[in-house]
Every structure is written in C-alpha cells, then in structure tokens.
Amino acid sequence: MNKQPLEDIAASPSTRLGTLSWVGMEGIALPLKVAGQAIAGRASAGVSLDDPTARGIHMSRLYLALAELEDQELSLPRVAAVLDAFLESHEGLAKRAFLDLEGEALLRRPALISPLSGWKTYPFTLRCRRDAQGLHAILELSVGYSSTCPCSAALARQLIQQAFDEDFTEMPVTRESVRAWLGSDQGVLATPHSQRSQAHLAVRLDAGQAALPLLALVDRVEQALGTALQTAVKRVDEQAFALANGQNLMFCEDAARRLHHALRDQPGLEGFSLRVVHAESLHAHDAVARSQWNWQET
C-alpha cells in the first residue's frame, strides 16, 4: 500500500476572511513545580491569528512547546521561552502569544509555637502574554486567614463588664477572686464572632525578575494580616492563634488597608488589585473590600 502524504487542512485558505484575537486550547493537564513542590497544573495556550486568509493555527505546536515547563520550577524566563516558541512556530500567522498556568501551590507552613508543621494549598493563576512590547505577567493568588469582628469584640467585652459588676456587687474585690472569676464561665460570658476569610490578589509582575514571587507574596500577606490559617497544631498553638485573633481585630476594610500598604512595599510588583472577603458568621452574606494600585482593568 502506497503511503500518501497527509493533507494539512489547516494550511488551506479560509473561505471567510478575518483575524482572531485568540486561538488555542484550554484545560491542558501539565505537571508543574512551584516553590520546589510538584503540583498538577492546567494550562491554556493560544496565539492571535493575524493573517486574515489563514484558516487556522497549528495547535499541536503549542501543545508540544509546553513540554519545556514539565517538572521544572515555574519561572518567568521559562514561560517567556515557551511564548517565544509559540510565536516562532507561527511566524507569519501570529503577533501575540498567550499562556495561562493554574493550580494549587503546596507550601509547608510551621505552627505558631510548637515544632509541628503541615501543608497548605494556595490557588494561583499565572497569566502571561508576549507581544511587540515584550512579556506581560499577572499572578493571581488566594490566601486564607481568620478575621475577628471588632464590633462583636466590643459588644462581648461590654457583656463581660456587666456580668463583673453584677457578680461583684456584694463580693469583695481581691486579686484571687477576680482571677478565679476570669477563669470561670462568667469570664467568657460572650465571645466575638470570627470568620474564615480570603484575600484574592492580582499582581502585575516585573518581567525582569527570574523567580516567581509566589512564596514571598504568601509570606507578605500572612505577616500583614497576622492570623493565617493553621495546619497541625497543639494546644499551645491554638492558644497562640486565639491571641493573634484578639490582637488583630479586623473589619474587611482594615484587612484591605493592611494588604494595600504591604503590597506597595513588595519588590518586583508594578501594580496590583486586591479583594478581601470575610465570610460572615453573623450574616448569611459576606463583607467585601477592594483596593488597587497602579492598575487598569483589562
């Protein structure tokens, strides 16, 4: 049987002329390495179709170029090289190349006091574009934390003060009696409500840096808020967590302002947009605050 050359239908001219802003593939499974840990990533790869007569692009060339990222530490230079390969393999067809990489970074985080540690996941998406102006990179990242309502804390303190006044109307006030009262159920007659909260960041990266600053961003955010969600804990860590919440009472506005100032001082960022969500335990709705710096919605 004679082998005939396989016909490339994509190379035939289009019957309807026109350019397209993005053509490619979404949801490609891709093993990645972030902060030294292997993760299951997903990629969306594409290029612009700038030749109005071309019927389509060569998607297999995009897919094969992604192999350069397999099991390698994710970095902007590696992403830039893949985007360059996209354009080189589509010379004459495309002027812009796009690559989105997403997954959950797996970071080991220490306990507050004890020597324990455990793993936490941080969802992220790295959105990159290569065009005539160079490389553009935006890192989206979500970080969980705990937030205790300042208003609820004040109301709880007021109830405890009222109970103290009632209980010590006839009782002599001594150091020992007050200490015993504080250790009883009356000492925690009311507690402020807390909520598991989320900080969602989108930061525009300086394309000249080599390493992906994901770990540095997580550290900066968790230090600024002071109440990072924990992994493995002993009672001493749980007590330290309660202390951290009491010393970091936050409305969503407070959290957003803390993060705004912290990110303004983070090296390697050219701009950011942030959104904090306090998933309220008092209401069925959430409290949300947003902030931006040197940012323009696209």
mmCIF file of C-alpha atoms in Angstrom:
data_model
loop_
_atom_site.group_PDB
_atom_site.id
_atom_site.type_symbol
_atom_site.label_atom_id
_atom_site.label_comp_id
_atom_site.label_asym_id
_atom_site.label_seq_id
_atom_site.Cartn_x
_atom_site.Cartn_y
_atom_site.Cartn_z
ATOM 1 C CA MET A 1 0.000 0.000 0.000
ATOM 2 C CA ASN A 2 1.489 3.314 -1.040
ATOM 3 C CA LYS A 3 1.665 5.916 1.680
ATOM 4 C CA GLN A 4 0.221 9.233 0.629
ATOM 5 C CA PRO A 5 1.305 12.494 2.278
ATOM 6 C CA LEU A 6 -1.190 13.544 4.936
ATOM 7 C CA GLU A 7 -3.193 16.564 3.940
ATOM 8 C CA ASP A 8 -2.903 19.642 6.180
ATOM 9 C CA ILE A 9 -6.391 21.101 6.035
ATOM 10 C CA ALA A 10 -5.356 23.973 8.340
ATOM 11 C CA ALA A 11 -2.941 25.189 5.655
ATOM 12 C CA SER A 12 -5.706 25.727 3.128
ATOM 13 C CA PRO A 13 -7.010 29.284 2.777
ATOM 14 C CA SER A 14 -10.102 30.333 4.681
ATOM 15 C CA THR A 15 -13.306 30.826 2.753
ATOM 16 C CA ARG A 16 -14.241 33.704 5.079
ATOM 17 C CA LEU A 17 -11.544 36.304 5.765
ATOM 18 C CA GLY A 18 -10.863 37.761 9.193
ATOM 19 C CA THR A 19 -8.395 37.978 12.082
ATOM 20 C CA LEU A 20 -8.954 36.474 15.545
ATOM 21 C CA SER A 21 -7.666 37.817 18.874
ATOM 22 C CA TRP A 22 -7.028 34.400 20.465
ATOM 23 C CA VAL A 23 -6.984 30.811 19.201
ATOM 24 C CA GLY A 24 -5.702 27.854 21.155
ATOM 25 C CA MET A 25 -6.542 25.306 23.839
ATOM 26 C CA GLU A 26 -7.823 25.427 27.415
ATOM 27 C CA GLY A 27 -7.632 22.989 30.318
ATOM 28 C CA ILE A 28 -4.404 21.214 29.284
ATOM 29 C CA ALA A 29 -3.069 18.930 32.040
ATOM 30 C CA LEU A 30 0.524 19.854 32.826
ATOM 31 C CA PRO A 31 2.837 18.790 35.691
ATOM 32 C CA LEU A 32 4.438 21.868 37.229
ATOM 33 C CA LYS A 33 6.804 22.627 40.084
ATOM 34 C CA VAL A 34 6.116 25.620 42.343
ATOM 35 C CA ALA A 35 8.233 26.527 45.376
ATOM 36 C CA GLY A 36 10.034 23.214 44.998
ATOM 37 C CA GLN A 37 6.885 21.069 45.098
ATOM 38 C CA ALA A 38 5.378 19.131 42.201
ATOM 39 C CA ILE A 39 1.743 20.003 41.522
ATOM 40 C CA ALA A 40 -0.927 19.072 38.995
ATOM 41 C CA GLY A 41 -1.277 22.165 36.842
ATOM 42 C CA ARG A 42 -3.533 23.205 33.977
ATOM 43 C CA ALA A 43 -2.609 25.355 31.010
ATOM 44 C CA SER A 44 -4.445 27.474 28.497
ATOM 45 C CA ALA A 45 -2.266 28.218 25.467
ATOM 46 C CA GLY A 46 -3.024 30.351 22.465
ATOM 47 C CA VAL A 47 -1.874 32.860 19.873
ATOM 48 C CA SER A 48 -3.550 35.607 17.894
ATOM 49 C CA LEU A 49 -4.479 34.797 14.302
ATOM 50 C CA ASP A 50 -3.380 37.911 12.421
ATOM 51 C CA ASP A 51 -3.327 36.534 8.872
ATOM 52 C CA PRO A 52 -6.902 37.079 7.678
ATOM 53 C CA THR A 53 -6.539 34.466 4.941
ATOM 54 C CA ALA A 54 -5.254 31.662 7.188
ATOM 55 C CA ARG A 55 -7.819 29.026 8.097
ATOM 56 C CA GLY A 56 -6.301 28.186 11.463
ATOM 57 C CA ILE A 57 -3.235 27.771 13.662
ATOM 58 C CA HIS A 58 -1.099 24.706 14.493
ATOM 59 C CA MET A 59 -2.409 23.729 17.929
ATOM 60 C CA SER A 60 -0.133 20.706 18.220
ATOM 61 C CA ARG A 61 2.867 23.046 18.098
ATOM 62 C CA LEU A 62 1.548 24.905 21.119
ATOM 63 C CA TYR A 63 0.917 21.658 22.972
ATOM 64 C CA LEU A 64 4.408 20.296 22.297
ATOM 65 C CA ALA A 65 6.085 23.546 23.348
ATOM 66 C CA LEU A 66 4.553 23.197 26.824
ATOM 67 C CA ALA A 67 6.856 20.237 27.482
ATOM 68 C CA GLU A 68 9.572 22.762 28.408
ATOM 69 C CA LEU A 69 7.644 23.508 31.604
ATOM 70 C CA GLU A 70 7.132 19.906 32.727
ATOM 71 C CA ASP A 71 8.536 19.169 36.181
ATOM 72 C CA GLN A 72 10.610 22.371 36.087
ATOM 73 C CA GLU A 73 10.490 25.134 38.678
ATOM 74 C CA LEU A 74 7.999 27.637 37.315
ATOM 75 C CA SER A 75 9.716 30.926 36.437
ATOM 76 C CA LEU A 76 9.129 33.893 34.161
ATOM 77 C CA PRO A 77 12.153 33.147 31.922
ATOM 78 C CA ARG A 78 10.839 29.612 31.246
ATOM 79 C CA VAL A 79 7.392 30.951 30.461
ATOM 80 C CA ALA A 80 8.907 33.602 28.187
ATOM 81 C CA ALA A 81 10.817 30.917 26.283
ATOM 82 C CA VAL A 82 7.622 28.929 25.718
ATOM 83 C CA LEU A 83 5.806 32.013 24.467
ATOM 84 C CA ASP A 84 8.691 32.715 22.091
ATOM 85 C CA ALA A 85 8.352 29.145 20.795
ATOM 86 C CA PHE A 86 4.633 29.756 20.221
ATOM 87 C CA LEU A 87 5.411 32.753 18.012
ATOM 88 C CA GLU A 88 8.344 31.132 16.204
ATOM 89 C CA SER A 89 6.179 28.154 15.268
ATOM 90 C CA HIS A 90 3.503 30.536 13.953
ATOM 91 C CA GLU A 91 5.660 33.018 12.118
ATOM 92 C CA GLY A 92 3.537 34.987 9.666
ATOM 93 C CA LEU A 93 0.333 33.909 11.415
ATOM 94 C CA ALA A 94 0.543 35.372 14.920
ATOM 95 C CA LYS A 95 1.912 38.511 16.575
ATOM 96 C CA ARG A 96 0.844 37.752 20.143
ATOM 97 C CA ALA A 97 1.166 34.654 22.302
ATOM 98 C CA PHE A 98 -0.740 33.777 25.473
ATOM 99 C CA LEU A 99 -0.221 31.284 28.281
ATOM 100 C CA ASP A 100 -2.234 30.856 31.487
ATOM 101 C CA LEU A 101 -0.998 28.388 34.100
ATOM 102 C CA GLU A 102 -3.066 27.487 37.138
ATOM 103 C CA GLY A 103 -3.005 25.108 40.047
ATOM 104 C CA GLU A 104 -2.645 24.977 43.807
ATOM 105 C CA ALA A 105 0.768 25.752 45.236
ATOM 106 C CA LEU A 106 1.604 23.324 48.043
ATOM 107 C CA LEU A 107 3.524 25.027 50.849
ATOM 108 C CA ARG A 108 4.657 23.643 54.202
ATOM 109 C CA ARG A 109 3.775 26.096 56.966
ATOM 110 C CA PRO A 110 5.044 25.990 60.559
ATOM 111 C CA ALA A 111 2.855 26.068 63.649
ATOM 112 C CA LEU A 112 2.853 29.247 65.730
ATOM 113 C CA ILE A 113 4.670 27.880 68.793
ATOM 114 C CA SER A 114 5.258 24.119 68.639
ATOM 115 C CA PRO A 115 7.703 22.452 66.214
ATOM 116 C CA LEU A 116 4.825 20.999 64.189
ATOM 117 C CA SER A 117 4.173 21.917 60.566
ATOM 118 C CA GLY A 118 1.769 20.943 57.816
ATOM 119 C CA TRP A 119 0.795 21.551 54.225
ATOM 120 C CA LYS A 120 -1.497 24.240 52.869
ATOM 121 C CA THR A 121 -2.648 24.853 49.324
ATOM 122 C CA TYR A 122 -2.781 28.282 47.717
ATOM 123 C CA PRO A 123 -4.770 28.533 44.468
ATOM 124 C CA PHE A 124 -2.972 30.602 41.831
ATOM 125 C CA THR A 125 -3.095 31.523 38.159
ATOM 126 C CA LEU A 126 -0.164 32.957 36.200
ATOM 127 C CA ARG A 127 -1.445 34.868 33.153
ATOM 128 C CA CYS A 128 1.260 35.738 30.615
ATOM 129 C CA ARG A 129 1.288 37.435 27.224
ATOM 130 C CA ARG A 130 4.091 38.094 24.727
ATOM 131 C CA ASP A 131 3.640 40.870 22.164
ATOM 132 C CA ALA A 132 5.673 43.567 20.443
ATOM 133 C CA GLN A 133 6.122 45.378 23.779
ATOM 134 C CA GLY A 134 7.585 42.314 25.493
ATOM 135 C CA LEU A 135 6.435 39.992 28.276
ATOM 136 C CA HIS A 136 3.425 40.844 30.452
ATOM 137 C CA ALA A 137 2.749 38.706 33.533
ATOM 138 C CA ILE A 138 -0.042 38.822 36.113
ATOM 139 C CA LEU A 139 -0.067 36.482 39.108
ATOM 140 C CA GLU A 140 -3.430 35.808 40.758
ATOM 141 C CA LEU A 141 -3.278 34.281 44.239
ATOM 142 C CA SER A 142 -5.720 33.418 47.045
ATOM 143 C CA VAL A 143 -4.665 33.343 50.711
ATOM 144 C CA GLY A 144 -6.900 32.260 53.583
ATOM 145 C CA TYR A 145 -6.899 33.837 57.038
ATOM 146 C CA SER A 146 -9.070 34.304 60.115
ATOM 147 C CA SER A 147 -10.782 37.598 60.943
ATOM 148 C CA THR A 148 -12.464 38.600 64.214
ATOM 149 C CA CYS A 149 -15.062 41.373 64.129
ATOM 150 C CA PRO A 150 -14.046 44.455 66.195
ATOM 151 C CA CYS A 151 -17.685 45.408 66.791
ATOM 152 C CA SER A 152 -18.521 41.933 68.062
ATOM 153 C CA ALA A 153 -15.453 42.029 70.329
ATOM 154 C CA ALA A 154 -16.544 45.355 71.848
ATOM 155 C CA LEU A 155 -20.067 44.054 72.486
ATOM 156 C CA ALA A 156 -18.676 40.894 74.107
ATOM 157 C CA ARG A 157 -16.416 42.973 76.375
ATOM 158 C CA GLN A 158 -19.406 45.076 77.432
ATOM 159 C CA LEU A 159 -21.401 41.994 78.444
ATOM 160 C CA ILE A 160 -18.433 40.679 80.452
ATOM 161 C CA GLN A 161 -18.117 44.039 82.214
ATOM 162 C CA GLN A 162 -21.837 43.960 83.094
ATOM 163 C CA ALA A 163 -21.527 40.436 84.459
ATOM 164 C CA PHE A 164 -18.487 41.515 86.504
ATOM 165 C CA ASP A 165 -20.422 44.416 88.015
ATOM 166 C CA GLU A 166 -23.328 42.134 88.916
ATOM 167 C CA ASP A 167 -21.196 39.353 90.392
ATOM 168 C CA PHE A 168 -19.009 41.675 92.470
ATOM 169 C CA THR A 169 -21.773 43.875 93.879
ATOM 170 C CA GLU A 170 -21.646 42.113 97.231
ATOM 171 C CA MET A 171 -18.366 40.218 96.797
ATOM 172 C CA PRO A 172 -15.079 41.774 97.929
ATOM 173 C CA VAL A 173 -12.765 42.501 95.010
ATOM 174 C CA THR A 174 -9.453 40.761 95.589
ATOM 175 C CA ARG A 175 -6.788 39.585 93.189
ATOM 176 C CA GLU A 176 -7.642 35.964 93.926
ATOM 177 C CA SER A 177 -11.398 36.399 93.472
ATOM 178 C CA VAL A 178 -11.007 38.299 90.199
ATOM 179 C CA ARG A 179 -8.570 35.713 88.879
ATOM 180 C CA ALA A 180 -10.979 32.898 89.755
ATOM 181 C CA TRP A 181 -13.863 34.787 88.121
ATOM 182 C CA LEU A 182 -11.874 35.328 84.924
ATOM 183 C CA GLY A 183 -11.183 31.579 84.779
ATOM 184 C CA SER A 184 -14.843 30.652 85.170
ATOM 185 C CA ASP A 185 -17.617 30.531 82.578
ATOM 186 C CA GLN A 186 -18.562 34.069 83.573
ATOM 187 C CA GLY A 187 -15.173 35.296 82.352
ATOM 188 C CA VAL A 188 -16.080 34.228 78.825
ATOM 189 C CA LEU A 189 -19.767 35.008 79.077
ATOM 190 C CA ALA A 190 -19.711 36.282 75.488
ATOM 191 C CA THR A 191 -17.231 35.769 72.661
ATOM 192 C CA PRO A 192 -16.727 37.794 69.469
ATOM 193 C CA HIS A 193 -17.537 36.079 66.212
ATOM 194 C CA SER A 194 -14.774 35.154 63.775
ATOM 195 C CA GLN A 195 -14.892 34.085 60.173
ATOM 196 C CA ARG A 196 -12.677 32.220 57.735
ATOM 197 C CA SER A 197 -11.672 34.879 55.242
ATOM 198 C CA GLN A 198 -9.951 35.119 51.875
ATOM 199 C CA ALA A 199 -7.577 37.595 50.267
ATOM 200 C CA HIS A 200 -7.669 37.454 46.467
ATOM 201 C CA LEU A 201 -4.732 39.199 44.789
ATOM 202 C CA ALA A 202 -3.873 40.030 41.204
ATOM 203 C CA VAL A 203 -0.363 41.483 40.893
ATOM 204 C CA ARG A 204 1.417 42.679 37.779
ATOM 205 C CA LEU A 205 4.953 41.329 37.889
ATOM 206 C CA ASP A 206 8.162 42.980 36.810
ATOM 207 C CA ALA A 207 9.058 40.813 33.808
ATOM 208 C CA GLY A 208 12.755 41.225 34.551
ATOM 209 C CA GLN A 209 12.705 39.047 37.669
ATOM 210 C CA ALA A 210 13.591 35.395 37.325
ATOM 211 C CA ALA A 211 11.914 33.629 40.236
ATOM 212 C CA LEU A 212 8.157 33.559 40.611
ATOM 213 C CA PRO A 213 7.471 35.517 43.849
ATOM 214 C CA LEU A 214 4.593 33.310 44.999
ATOM 215 C CA LEU A 215 6.149 32.261 48.309
ATOM 216 C CA ALA A 216 7.290 35.825 49.043
ATOM 217 C CA LEU A 217 3.760 37.082 48.396
ATOM 218 C CA VAL A 218 2.196 34.472 50.677
ATOM 219 C CA ASP A 219 4.643 35.372 53.453
ATOM 220 C CA ARG A 220 3.986 39.093 52.999
ATOM 221 C CA VAL A 221 0.196 38.665 53.088
ATOM 222 C CA GLU A 222 0.148 36.334 56.097
ATOM 223 C CA GLN A 223 2.547 38.560 58.065
ATOM 224 C CA ALA A 224 0.493 41.667 57.286
ATOM 225 C CA LEU A 225 -2.752 40.060 58.474
ATOM 226 C CA GLY A 226 -1.309 38.174 61.439
ATOM 227 C CA THR A 227 -3.979 35.454 61.507
ATOM 228 C CA ALA A 228 -3.001 32.909 58.860
ATOM 229 C CA LEU A 229 -4.971 29.658 58.823
ATOM 230 C CA GLN A 230 -3.105 26.879 60.589
ATOM 231 C CA THR A 231 -2.261 23.255 59.790
ATOM 232 C CA ALA A 232 -1.000 20.873 62.511
ATOM 233 C CA VAL A 233 -1.414 22.410 65.976
ATOM 234 C CA LYS A 234 -1.031 21.604 69.643
ATOM 235 C CA ARG A 235 -2.983 23.378 72.375
ATOM 236 C CA VAL A 236 -0.205 25.918 72.764
ATOM 237 C CA ASP A 237 -0.564 26.798 69.066
ATOM 238 C CA GLU A 238 -4.342 27.058 69.373
ATOM 239 C CA GLN A 239 -3.914 29.413 72.300
ATOM 240 C CA ALA A 240 -1.433 31.498 70.311
ATOM 241 C CA PHE A 241 -3.936 31.607 67.439
ATOM 242 C CA ALA A 242 -6.637 32.890 69.796
ATOM 243 C CA LEU A 243 -4.188 35.557 70.987
ATOM 244 C CA ALA A 244 -3.343 36.544 67.402
ATOM 245 C CA ASN A 245 -7.040 36.960 66.588
ATOM 246 C CA GLY A 246 -7.585 39.066 69.692
ATOM 247 C CA GLN A 247 -4.665 41.315 68.789
ATOM 248 C CA ASN A 248 -5.698 41.632 65.132
ATOM 249 C CA LEU A 249 -9.379 42.564 65.202
ATOM 250 C CA MET A 250 -10.298 43.377 61.596
ATOM 251 C CA PHE A 251 -13.172 44.642 59.568
ATOM 252 C CA CYS A 252 -12.772 43.821 55.876
ATOM 253 C CA GLU A 253 -11.731 47.472 55.414
ATOM 254 C CA ASP A 254 -8.889 47.005 57.913
ATOM 255 C CA ALA A 255 -7.635 43.882 56.139
ATOM 256 C CA ALA A 256 -7.733 45.565 52.730
ATOM 257 C CA ARG A 257 -5.755 48.564 54.001
ATOM 258 C CA ARG A 258 -3.157 46.328 55.644
ATOM 259 C CA LEU A 259 -2.647 44.420 52.413
ATOM 260 C CA HIS A 260 -2.565 47.576 50.294
ATOM 261 C CA HIS A 261 0.328 49.005 52.298
ATOM 262 C CA ALA A 262 2.129 45.653 52.462
ATOM 263 C CA LEU A 263 1.945 45.082 48.705
ATOM 264 C CA ARG A 264 3.043 48.631 47.911
ATOM 265 C CA ASP A 265 6.341 47.746 49.626
ATOM 266 C CA GLN A 266 6.756 44.351 47.946
ATOM 267 C CA PRO A 267 9.684 44.362 45.460
ATOM 268 C CA GLY A 268 9.035 43.210 41.913
ATOM 269 C CA LEU A 269 5.412 44.394 41.662
ATOM 270 C CA GLU A 270 4.374 47.009 39.121
ATOM 271 C CA GLY A 271 0.756 47.194 40.276
ATOM 272 C CA PHE A 272 -1.990 45.196 41.963
ATOM 273 C CA SER A 273 -5.691 44.739 42.537
ATOM 274 C CA LEU A 274 -6.904 43.055 45.723
ATOM 275 C CA ARG A 275 -10.213 41.880 47.141
ATOM 276 C CA VAL A 276 -10.803 40.600 50.668
ATOM 277 C CA VAL A 277 -13.862 38.548 51.586
ATOM 278 C CA HIS A 278 -14.984 37.996 55.163
ATOM 279 C CA ALA A 279 -17.413 35.071 55.069
ATOM 280 C CA GLU A 280 -19.520 36.306 57.940
ATOM 281 C CA SER A 281 -20.674 34.029 60.724
ATOM 282 C CA LEU A 282 -23.278 36.596 61.848
ATOM 283 C CA HIS A 283 -24.911 37.230 58.461
ATOM 284 C CA ALA A 284 -25.743 34.985 55.534
ATOM 285 C CA HIS A 285 -23.929 37.434 53.239
ATOM 286 C CA ASP A 286 -20.229 38.291 53.007
ATOM 287 C CA ALA A 287 -18.371 41.518 53.758
ATOM 288 C CA VAL A 288 -16.061 42.588 50.906
ATOM 289 C CA ALA A 289 -13.457 45.330 50.367
ATOM 290 C CA ARG A 290 -11.354 46.099 47.284
ATOM 291 C CA SER A 291 -8.245 48.162 46.614
ATOM 292 C CA GLN A 292 -5.963 48.881 43.655
ATOM 293 C CA TRP A 293 -2.625 50.486 42.966
ATOM 294 C CA ASN A 294 -1.276 51.365 39.518
ATOM 295 C CA TRP A 295 -3.846 49.023 37.998
ATOM 296 C CA GLN A 296 -6.005 49.146 34.916
ATOM 297 C CA GLU A 297 -8.714 46.586 34.260
ATOM 298 C CA THR A 298 -8.268 44.671 31.005
#
